Amino acid sequence: MAAGATPIQGGRWRRAWWAIDERLGLSGLAYPVPAHANGIGYILGGISFFGFLILAATGVWLVQFYSPSPGAARESIAYITNTAPLGDVVRGIHFWVANLVMATVLLHMGRVFVTGAYKRPREANWLIGVGLLAVTLGLVFTGTVLKWDQEGYEALQHNVEIGELLGGLGFWFTPEFTDTLPIVGRLYMAHVVILPALGTFLLIAHFLLVKRHGISAIPEVADAAVAGTGPAPEKGGSTFAAHLIRMTGFGLLILAGATLVSLVWGASLGERPNPAIEVTKPWWMFLSFYPLEDWWGLTALLWGPAILFGGLILVPFVDRSPWRSPARRRWIIAIGAIVALVVIALALYAGLTPPAAHVQEAGG
Ligand code: HEM
């Protein structure tokens, strides 16, 4: 044996593991993390991440058959659904996992909000999270347009109208931006290149900061340390490797669930778009803005989300006390609860009322 080399003992499996670990350094992932990091509330971000991996894998399959032009887009989706190998199941998984990821991202944000985990030193990571929320919504929105059915076309009409309302700033969102590529081609590029690249960049920053700061302590423990009445928050109890395994388990559960559901209820595809009518409603995550548009017109689609996102950005700057438990942060928890209830009530109202026409016609 060469001088300095580690003697390898034990059975065949152990030796194989050491050989792999010596080259890949996998045991470095077994660094300590607090036990609560494995609780469901603290693993929702990891589940969202696993969901993004499923979306990327299924998306790669879908782009083999999708044609991003106004004349062929809807028919290529019909081809994926009816003819392409595994097309209907892969499309169904992409659709259902997109819904689940949206839900887990919102729940993850809710957990971070309720436990005050956006406080010093994690303010920047909260802001990066707000960016990730915008990217996730952007992915859902552009994905809807790609279907190029009635629903997708109406979503595009709103995209164009908002672009026009924004004037110079919204120029990219209108068909007039270029004569060389129809807007569906540019939204396709946004869906498969621009937003995934931006999301990846933000995710890397998000994860590096989680590693840098460590996962936040449970609020009661953090507060006891601030008040000087309890021990310092725990640093160990589990390992990051165990956390990854648990996250993978939840991720595979999501994949299995989405596969089963998509065998029964595949993703829908509506009729060819009729530019003269407006009869569909948006996906559930955009539904809350729908009544605002009914009551105040298209401009509400600008200021509604702007107020919501502006509020989210302000959270770490207005709640600056050192306390983390909800009982000591009653006013911000109350505001958060009221906003969440209003958003849910608006979405329910929109879901129960008949669709209304808001915009007239958009270019293709
Ligand atoms: C694309 C969506 C997102 C992914 C994949 C993601 C992923 C993660 C992961 C894996 C963690 C580690 C702990 C955990 O899972 O709870 C985390 C922590 C964190 N995330 Fe996210 N996140 C996303 C969106 C968001 C959003 C929308 C916000 C808030 C606006 C946010 C704010 C934070 C903060 C402040 C932490 C540190 C929490 C702590 O230390 O307790 N994230 N994120």
CSV table of C-alpha atoms and ligand atoms in Angstrom, one decimal:
chain,number,residue,atom,x,y,z
A,1,MET,CA,0.0,0.0,0.0
A,2,ALA,CA,1.3,3.5,-0.9
A,3,ALA,CA,2.4,5.6,2.0
A,4,GLY,CA,-0.4,8.0,3.2
A,5,ALA,CA,-3.3,5.9,1.6
A,6,THR,CA,-6.1,5.0,4.0
A,7,PRO,CA,-6.3,1.3,4.7
A,8,ILE,CA,-9.6,-0.1,3.4
A,9,GLN,CA,-11.2,-2.7,5.6
A,10,GLY,CA,-14.6,-4.4,6.0
A,11,GLY,CA,-16.9,-6.2,3.5
A,12,ARG,CA,-17.2,-5.8,-0.2
A,13,TRP,CA,-20.0,-3.2,0.1
A,14,ARG,CA,-18.1,-1.1,2.5
A,15,ARG,CA,-15.0,-1.1,0.3
A,16,ALA,CA,-17.2,-0.2,-2.7
A,17,TRP,CA,-18.7,2.7,-0.8
A,18,TRP,CA,-15.2,3.9,0.4
A,19,ALA,CA,-13.9,3.7,-3.2
A,20,ILE,CA,-16.8,5.9,-4.4
A,21,ASP,CA,-16.7,8.3,-1.5
A,22,GLU,CA,-12.9,8.8,-1.9
A,23,ARG,CA,-13.6,10.0,-5.4
A,24,LEU,CA,-16.9,11.9,-5.0
A,25,GLY,CA,-16.7,13.0,-1.3
A,26,LEU,CA,-20.3,12.0,-0.7
A,27,SER,CA,-19.8,11.6,3.1
A,28,GLY,CA,-19.2,15.4,3.2
A,29,LEU,CA,-23.0,15.6,2.8
A,30,ALA,CA,-23.5,14.0,6.3
A,31,TYR,CA,-22.8,17.3,8.1
A,32,PRO,CA,-25.0,17.9,11.1
A,33,VAL,CA,-28.4,19.7,10.8
A,34,PRO,CA,-31.0,20.2,13.6
A,35,ALA,CA,-33.5,17.4,13.9
A,36,HIS,CA,-36.5,19.8,13.2
A,37,ALA,CA,-35.1,20.3,9.6
A,38,ASN,CA,-36.7,17.0,8.8
A,39,GLY,CA,-40.2,18.0,9.9
A,40,ILE,CA,-42.7,18.5,7.1
A,41,GLY,CA,-42.8,22.3,7.7
A,42,TYR,CA,-39.0,22.6,7.1
A,43,ILE,CA,-38.8,20.3,4.1
A,44,LEU,CA,-41.3,22.0,1.9
A,45,GLY,CA,-38.6,24.0,0.1
A,46,GLY,CA,-36.8,20.7,-0.6
A,47,ILE,CA,-40.0,19.1,-1.9
A,48,SER,CA,-40.5,22.1,-4.2
A,49,PHE,CA,-37.0,21.7,-5.5
A,50,PHE,CA,-37.6,18.0,-6.2
A,51,GLY,CA,-40.8,19.0,-8.0
A,52,PHE,CA,-38.8,21.3,-10.3
A,53,LEU,CA,-36.5,18.4,-11.2
A,54,ILE,CA,-39.5,16.4,-12.2
A,55,LEU,CA,-40.8,19.3,-14.3
A,56,ALA,CA,-37.4,19.7,-16.0
A,57,ALA,CA,-37.3,16.0,-16.8
A,58,THR,CA,-40.8,15.8,-18.1
A,59,GLY,CA,-40.4,19.1,-19.9
A,60,VAL,CA,-37.4,17.8,-21.8
A,61,TRP,CA,-39.7,15.0,-23.1
A,62,LEU,CA,-42.5,17.4,-24.1
A,63,VAL,CA,-40.2,19.7,-26.1
A,64,GLN,CA,-39.3,16.8,-28.4
A,65,PHE,CA,-42.8,17.1,-29.8
A,66,TYR,CA,-44.0,20.6,-29.2
A,67,SER,CA,-44.1,23.1,-32.0
A,68,PRO,CA,-44.1,26.8,-30.9
A,69,SER,CA,-45.9,28.5,-33.7
A,70,PRO,CA,-49.5,29.8,-33.7
A,71,GLY,CA,-50.5,27.4,-36.6
A,72,ALA,CA,-49.1,24.2,-35.1
A,73,ALA,CA,-48.9,24.7,-31.3
A,74,ARG,CA,-52.3,23.3,-30.3
A,75,GLU,CA,-52.1,20.5,-32.8
A,76,SER,CA,-48.7,19.5,-31.5
A,77,ILE,CA,-50.1,19.3,-27.9
A,78,ALA,CA,-52.9,17.1,-29.3
A,79,TYR,CA,-50.2,14.9,-30.9
A,80,ILE,CA,-48.4,14.7,-27.5
A,81,THR,CA,-51.7,13.7,-25.8
A,82,ASN,CA,-52.9,11.2,-28.4
A,83,THR,CA,-49.9,9.8,-30.3
A,84,ALA,CA,-46.4,10.5,-28.9
A,85,PRO,CA,-44.9,7.7,-26.8
A,86,LEU,CA,-46.0,8.1,-23.2
A,87,GLY,CA,-47.0,11.6,-24.2
A,88,ASP,CA,-50.3,11.7,-22.3
A,89,VAL,CA,-48.8,10.4,-19.0
A,90,VAL,CA,-45.7,12.7,-19.2
A,91,ARG,CA,-47.9,15.7,-20.0
A,92,GLY,CA,-50.2,14.8,-17.2
A,93,ILE,CA,-47.3,14.5,-14.7
A,94,HIS,CA,-45.9,17.8,-15.9
A,95,PHE,CA,-49.3,19.4,-15.3
A,96,TRP,CA,-50.1,17.9,-11.9
A,97,VAL,CA,-46.5,18.4,-10.6
A,98,ALA,CA,-46.7,22.1,-11.7
A,99,ASN,CA,-49.8,22.4,-9.5
A,100,LEU,CA,-48.2,20.6,-6.6
A,101,VAL,CA,-45.0,22.7,-6.8
A,102,MET,CA,-47.1,25.9,-6.8
A,103,ALA,CA,-48.8,24.7,-3.6
A,104,THR,CA,-45.6,23.6,-1.9
A,105,VAL,CA,-43.9,26.9,-2.7
A,106,LEU,CA,-46.8,28.8,-1.2
A,107,LEU,CA,-46.8,26.6,1.9
A,108,HIS,CA,-43.0,26.9,2.2
A,109,MET,CA,-43.4,30.7,2.1
A,110,GLY,CA,-46.2,30.4,4.7
A,111,ARG,CA,-43.9,28.4,7.0
A,112,VAL,CA,-41.1,30.9,6.7
A,113,PHE,CA,-43.6,33.8,7.4
A,114,VAL,CA,-45.2,32.1,10.4
A,115,THR,CA,-41.9,31.1,12.0
A,116,GLY,CA,-40.4,34.6,11.3
A,117,ALA,CA,-37.5,32.9,9.5
A,118,TYR,CA,-37.1,35.9,7.2
A,119,LYS,CA,-35.5,37.9,10.1
A,120,ARG,CA,-31.8,38.8,10.4
A,121,PRO,CA,-29.7,37.4,8.9
A,122,ARG,CA,-32.1,35.8,6.4
A,123,GLU,CA,-33.7,39.0,4.9
A,124,ALA,CA,-31.8,38.6,1.6
A,125,ASN,CA,-32.9,34.9,1.3
A,126,TRP,CA,-36.6,36.0,1.7
A,127,LEU,CA,-36.1,38.5,-1.1
A,128,ILE,CA,-34.6,35.8,-3.3
A,129,GLY,CA,-37.6,33.7,-2.4
A,130,VAL,CA,-39.9,36.4,-3.6
A,131,GLY,CA,-38.0,36.3,-6.9
A,132,LEU,CA,-38.5,32.5,-7.0
A,133,LEU,CA,-42.2,32.9,-6.4
A,134,ALA,CA,-42.4,35.3,-9.4
A,135,VAL,CA,-40.4,32.9,-11.5
A,136,THR,CA,-42.7,30.0,-10.5
A,137,LEU,CA,-45.8,32.1,-11.4
A,138,GLY,CA,-44.2,33.1,-14.7
A,139,LEU,CA,-43.5,29.5,-15.6
A,140,VAL,CA,-47.2,28.5,-14.9
A,141,PHE,CA,-48.4,31.5,-16.9
A,142,THR,CA,-46.2,30.9,-20.0
A,143,GLY,CA,-47.0,27.2,-19.8
A,144,THR,CA,-50.7,27.9,-20.1
A,145,VAL,CA,-50.2,30.1,-23.2
A,146,LEU,CA,-48.2,27.4,-24.9
A,147,LYS,CA,-51.3,25.1,-25.2
A,148,TRP,CA,-52.7,27.6,-27.7
A,149,ASP,CA,-56.2,26.6,-26.9
A,150,GLN,CA,-59.0,29.0,-25.9
A,151,GLU,CA,-57.6,29.2,-22.3
A,152,GLY,CA,-54.0,29.8,-23.5
A,153,TYR,CA,-55.1,32.4,-26.0
A,154,GLU,CA,-57.1,34.3,-23.5
A,155,ALA,CA,-54.1,34.2,-21.1
A,156,LEU,CA,-52.0,35.6,-24.0
A,157,GLN,CA,-54.5,38.4,-24.6
A,158,HIS,CA,-54.1,39.5,-21.0
A,159,ASN,CA,-50.3,39.3,-21.4
A,160,VAL,CA,-50.5,41.6,-24.4
A,161,GLU,CA,-52.9,44.0,-22.8
A,162,ILE,CA,-50.8,44.3,-19.7
A,163,GLY,CA,-47.7,44.8,-21.9
A,164,GLU,CA,-49.5,47.6,-23.7
A,165,LEU,CA,-50.6,49.2,-20.4
A,166,LEU,CA,-47.0,49.2,-19.2
A,167,GLY,CA,-46.0,51.2,-22.3
A,168,GLY,CA,-42.3,51.2,-23.1
A,169,LEU,CA,-41.6,48.9,-20.1
A,170,GLY,CA,-44.0,46.2,-21.4
A,171,PHE,CA,-42.8,46.3,-25.0
A,172,TRP,CA,-41.3,42.8,-24.8
A,173,PHE,CA,-44.7,41.4,-24.0
A,174,THR,CA,-46.5,42.6,-27.1
A,175,PRO,CA,-46.5,41.0,-30.6
A,176,GLU,CA,-45.0,44.2,-32.0
A,177,PHE,CA,-41.7,43.6,-30.3
A,178,THR,CA,-40.5,41.7,-33.5
A,179,ASP,CA,-41.9,40.7,-36.8
A,180,THR,CA,-39.5,37.7,-37.1
A,181,LEU,CA,-41.0,35.5,-34.3
A,182,PRO,CA,-44.6,35.2,-33.2
A,183,ILE,CA,-45.2,36.0,-29.6
A,184,VAL,CA,-45.9,32.3,-28.7
A,185,GLY,CA,-42.4,31.5,-29.8
A,186,ARG,CA,-41.0,34.1,-27.4
A,187,LEU,CA,-43.2,33.0,-24.6
A,188,TYR,CA,-42.0,29.4,-25.3
A,189,MET,CA,-38.4,30.7,-25.0
A,190,ALA,CA,-39.3,32.3,-21.7
A,191,HIS,CA,-40.8,29.0,-20.5
A,192,VAL,CA,-37.9,26.7,-21.5
A,193,VAL,CA,-34.8,29.0,-21.3
A,194,ILE,CA,-35.2,32.4,-19.7
A,195,LEU,CA,-37.3,31.6,-16.6
A,196,PRO,CA,-35.6,28.2,-15.9
A,197,ALA,CA,-32.2,29.9,-16.2
A,198,LEU,CA,-33.3,32.7,-13.9
A,199,GLY,CA,-34.8,30.2,-11.5
A,200,THR,CA,-31.7,28.1,-11.4
A,201,PHE,CA,-29.5,31.2,-10.7
A,202,LEU,CA,-31.9,32.2,-7.8
A,203,LEU,CA,-32.1,28.7,-6.5
A,204,ILE,CA,-28.3,28.4,-6.3
A,205,ALA,CA,-28.2,31.7,-4.4
A,206,HIS,CA,-31.1,30.5,-2.1
A,207,PHE,CA,-29.4,27.2,-1.3
A,208,LEU,CA,-25.9,28.8,-0.7
A,209,LEU,CA,-27.5,31.2,1.8
A,210,VAL,CA,-29.4,28.4,3.5
A,211,LYS,CA,-26.1,26.6,3.9
A,212,ARG,CA,-24.3,29.8,5.0
A,213,HIS,CA,-26.9,30.6,7.8
A,214,GLY,CA,-28.1,27.1,8.6
A,215,ILE,CA,-31.7,26.3,8.9
A,216,SER,CA,-33.4,28.7,11.4
A,217,ALA,CA,-34.1,27.4,14.9
A,218,ILE,CA,-37.6,26.6,16.1
A,219,PRO,CA,-39.2,30.0,17.1
A,220,GLU,CA,-39.6,29.2,20.8
A,221,VAL,CA,-36.0,28.0,21.1
A,222,ALA,CA,-34.7,31.1,19.2
A,223,ASP,CA,-36.8,33.4,21.4
A,224,ALA,CA,-35.6,31.7,24.6
A,225,ALA,CA,-32.0,32.3,23.5
A,226,VAL,CA,-32.8,36.0,22.8
A,227,ALA,CA,-34.4,36.4,26.2
A,228,GLY,CA,-31.5,34.6,27.8
A,229,THR,CA,-33.8,32.0,29.4
A,230,GLY,CA,-32.8,28.9,27.4
A,231,PRO,CA,-29.9,27.1,25.8
A,232,ALA,CA,-28.5,28.2,22.4
A,233,PRO,CA,-30.4,26.6,19.4
A,234,GLU,CA,-29.4,23.1,18.6
A,235,LYS,CA,-26.9,22.6,15.7
A,236,GLY,CA,-27.1,18.8,15.3
A,237,GLY,CA,-29.5,16.0,15.9
A,238,SER,CA,-29.7,14.8,12.3
A,239,THR,CA,-27.6,15.1,9.1
A,240,PHE,CA,-28.0,16.8,5.8
A,241,ALA,CA,-27.7,13.4,4.1
A,242,ALA,CA,-30.8,12.2,6.1
A,243,HIS,CA,-32.6,15.4,5.1
A,244,LEU,CA,-31.8,14.7,1.4
A,245,ILE,CA,-33.1,11.1,1.7
A,246,ARG,CA,-36.3,12.3,3.3
A,247,MET,CA,-36.7,15.0,0.7
A,248,THR,CA,-36.2,12.4,-2.1
A,249,GLY,CA,-38.8,10.2,-0.4
A,250,PHE,CA,-41.4,13.0,-0.4
A,251,GLY,CA,-40.4,13.9,-4.0
A,252,LEU,CA,-40.9,10.3,-5.2
A,253,LEU,CA,-44.3,10.2,-3.4
A,254,ILE,CA,-45.3,13.3,-5.4
A,255,LEU,CA,-44.1,11.7,-8.6
A,256,ALA,CA,-46.0,8.5,-7.9
A,257,GLY,CA,-49.2,10.5,-7.0
A,258,ALA,CA,-48.9,12.7,-10.1
A,259,THR,CA,-48.4,9.6,-12.3
A,260,LEU,CA,-51.4,7.8,-10.8
A,261,VAL,CA,-53.7,10.9,-11.1
A,262,SER,CA,-52.5,11.6,-14.7
A,263,LEU,CA,-53.5,8.0,-15.7
A,264,VAL,CA,-57.1,8.9,-14.7
A,265,TRP,CA,-57.3,12.7,-15.3
A,266,GLY,CA,-54.8,13.8,-18.0
A,267,ALA,CA,-54.1,17.5,-18.6
A,268,SER,CA,-56.8,19.2,-20.5
A,269,LEU,CA,-56.7,20.7,-24.0
A,270,GLY,CA,-59.5,23.1,-25.0
A,271,GLU,CA,-60.8,24.0,-28.4
A,272,ARG,CA,-58.9,26.0,-31.1
A,273,PRO,CA,-58.9,29.6,-30.0
A,274,ASN,CA,-61.7,31.9,-31.1
A,275,PRO,CA,-60.3,35.5,-30.7
A,276,ALA,CA,-63.9,36.9,-30.7
A,277,ILE,CA,-64.9,35.4,-27.3
A,278,GLU,CA,-63.6,35.4,-23.7
A,279,VAL,CA,-65.0,32.5,-21.8
A,280,THR,CA,-62.3,30.9,-19.7
A,281,LYS,CA,-60.9,31.6,-16.2
A,282,PRO,CA,-57.3,31.5,-15.2
A,283,TRP,CA,-55.6,28.7,-13.1
A,284,TRP,CA,-56.3,28.7,-9.4
A,285,MET,CA,-53.1,30.6,-8.5
A,286,PHE,CA,-54.2,33.6,-10.6
A,287,LEU,CA,-57.9,33.4,-9.8
A,288,SER,CA,-57.8,36.0,-7.0
A,289,PHE,CA,-57.0,38.7,-9.5
A,290,TYR,CA,-59.9,37.8,-11.7
A,291,PRO,CA,-62.6,39.6,-9.7
A,292,LEU,CA,-60.3,42.7,-9.4
A,293,GLU,CA,-60.4,42.8,-13.2
A,294,ASP,CA,-64.2,42.4,-13.2
A,295,TRP,CA,-64.5,45.4,-10.9
A,296,TRP,CA,-61.7,47.7,-11.9
A,297,GLY,CA,-60.7,46.6,-15.4
A,298,LEU,CA,-57.3,45.5,-16.7
A,299,THR,CA,-55.2,48.0,-14.7
A,300,ALA,CA,-56.2,46.0,-11.6
A,301,LEU,CA,-53.9,43.2,-13.1
A,302,LEU,CA,-51.0,45.6,-12.7
A,303,TRP,CA,-51.7,47.1,-9.3
A,304,GLY,CA,-53.1,43.9,-7.6
A,305,PRO,CA,-50.0,41.8,-8.0
A,306,ALA,CA,-47.8,44.9,-7.5
A,307,ILE,CA,-49.4,45.5,-4.1
A,308,LEU,CA,-49.0,41.8,-3.1
A,309,PHE,CA,-45.4,41.6,-4.2
A,310,GLY,CA,-44.6,45.0,-2.8
A,311,GLY,CA,-46.0,43.8,0.6
A,312,LEU,CA,-44.0,40.6,0.4
A,313,ILE,CA,-40.8,42.5,-0.3
A,314,LEU,CA,-41.5,44.8,2.7
A,315,VAL,CA,-42.1,42.0,5.2
A,316,PRO,CA,-38.5,41.7,6.6
A,317,PHE,CA,-38.2,45.5,6.8
A,318,VAL,CA,-41.3,46.2,8.8
A,319,ASP,CA,-41.1,43.2,11.2
A,320,ARG,CA,-37.7,44.0,12.7
A,321,SER,CA,-38.1,42.8,16.4
A,322,PRO,CA,-35.8,39.9,17.4
A,323,TRP,CA,-38.8,37.8,18.3
A,324,ARG,CA,-39.7,34.8,16.1
A,325,SER,CA,-42.7,33.1,17.7
A,326,PRO,CA,-46.1,34.1,16.3
A,327,ALA,CA,-47.4,34.9,19.8
A,328,ARG,CA,-44.9,37.7,20.0
A,329,ARG,CA,-45.5,39.0,16.5
A,330,ARG,CA,-49.3,39.2,16.6
A,331,TRP,CA,-49.8,42.3,14.4
A,332,ILE,CA,-47.8,40.9,11.4
A,333,ILE,CA,-49.3,37.5,11.8
A,334,ALA,CA,-52.8,39.1,11.8
A,335,ILE,CA,-52.0,41.1,8.6
A,336,GLY,CA,-50.6,38.0,6.9
A,337,ALA,CA,-53.8,36.0,7.9
A,338,ILE,CA,-56.1,38.8,6.6
A,339,VAL,CA,-54.2,39.0,3.3
A,340,ALA,CA,-54.3,35.2,2.9
A,341,LEU,CA,-58.0,35.1,3.7
A,342,VAL,CA,-58.8,37.9,1.2
A,343,VAL,CA,-56.8,36.1,-1.5
A,344,ILE,CA,-58.6,32.8,-0.9
A,345,ALA,CA,-62.0,34.5,-0.7
A,346,LEU,CA,-61.4,36.3,-4.0
A,347,ALA,CA,-60.3,33.1,-5.6
A,348,LEU,CA,-63.4,31.2,-4.3
A,349,TYR,CA,-65.6,34.1,-5.5
A,350,ALA,CA,-64.0,34.0,-9.0
A,351,GLY,CA,-64.3,30.2,-9.1
A,352,LEU,CA,-68.1,30.4,-8.3
A,353,THR,CA,-69.1,33.3,-10.6
A,354,PRO,CA,-69.6,32.9,-14.4
A,355,PRO,CA,-66.7,34.0,-16.6
A,356,ALA,CA,-66.8,37.6,-17.9
A,357,ALA,CA,-65.2,39.2,-21.0
A,358,HIS,CA,-62.4,41.7,-20.1
A,359,VAL,CA,-60.3,42.2,-23.2
A,360,GLN,CA,-61.2,42.1,-26.9
A,361,GLU,CA,-58.5,40.8,-29.2
A,362,ALA,CA,-54.8,40.1,-29.1
A,363,GLY,CA,-52.3,39.4,-31.9
A,364,GLY,CA,-50.9,35.9,-32.5
B,1,HEM,C1,-39.0,27.9,-6.1
B,1,HEM,C2,-39.3,27.9,-5.0
B,1,HEM,C3,-38.4,27.6,-3.7
B,1,HEM,C4,-37.6,26.6,-3.4
B,1,HEM,C5,-37.3,25.4,-4.3
B,1,HEM,C6,-37.1,26.9,-2.1
B,1,HEM,C7,-36.2,26.0,-1.4
B,1,HEM,C8,-35.8,26.2,-0.1
B,1,HEM,C9,-35.1,25.2,0.7
B,1,HEM,C10,-34.8,23.8,0.2
B,1,HEM,C11,-34.9,25.8,1.9
B,1,HEM,C12,-34.4,25.0,3.1
B,1,HEM,C13,-35.4,24.8,4.2
B,1,HEM,C14,-36.8,24.5,3.8
B,1,HEM,O1,-37.0,23.6,3.0
B,1,HEM,O2,-37.8,25.1,4.4
B,1,HEM,C15,-35.4,27.1,1.9
B,1,HEM,C16,-35.3,28.0,2.9
B,1,HEM,C17,-35.8,29.3,2.9
B,1,HEM,N1,-36.6,29.9,1.9
B,1,HEM,FE1,-37.1,29.0,0.1
B,1,HEM,N2,-37.6,28.1,-1.6
B,1,HEM,C18,-38.4,28.5,-2.6
B,1,HEM,C19,-39.2,29.7,-2.5
B,1,HEM,C20,-39.2,30.6,-1.4
B,1,HEM,C21,-40.1,31.7,-1.2
B,1,HEM,C22,-41.2,32.0,-2.2
B,1,HEM,C23,-39.7,32.3,-0.1
B,1,HEM,C24,-40.3,33.5,0.6
B,1,HEM,C25,-40.8,34.6,-0.1
B,1,HEM,C26,-38.5,31.6,0.5
B,1,HEM,C27,-37.8,32.0,1.6
B,1,HEM,C28,-36.9,31.1,2.2
B,1,HEM,C29,-36.2,31.5,3.5
B,1,HEM,C30,-36.2,32.8,4.2
B,1,HEM,C31,-35.5,30.3,3.8
B,1,HEM,C32,-34.7,30.2,5.1
B,1,HEM,C33,-35.7,29.5,6.1
B,1,HEM,C34,-35.1,29.0,7.4
B,1,HEM,O3,-33.9,29.1,7.6
B,1,HEM,O4,-35.9,28.6,8.2
B,1,HEM,N3,-38.3,30.5,-0.4
B,1,HEM,N4,-36.0,27.4,0.6
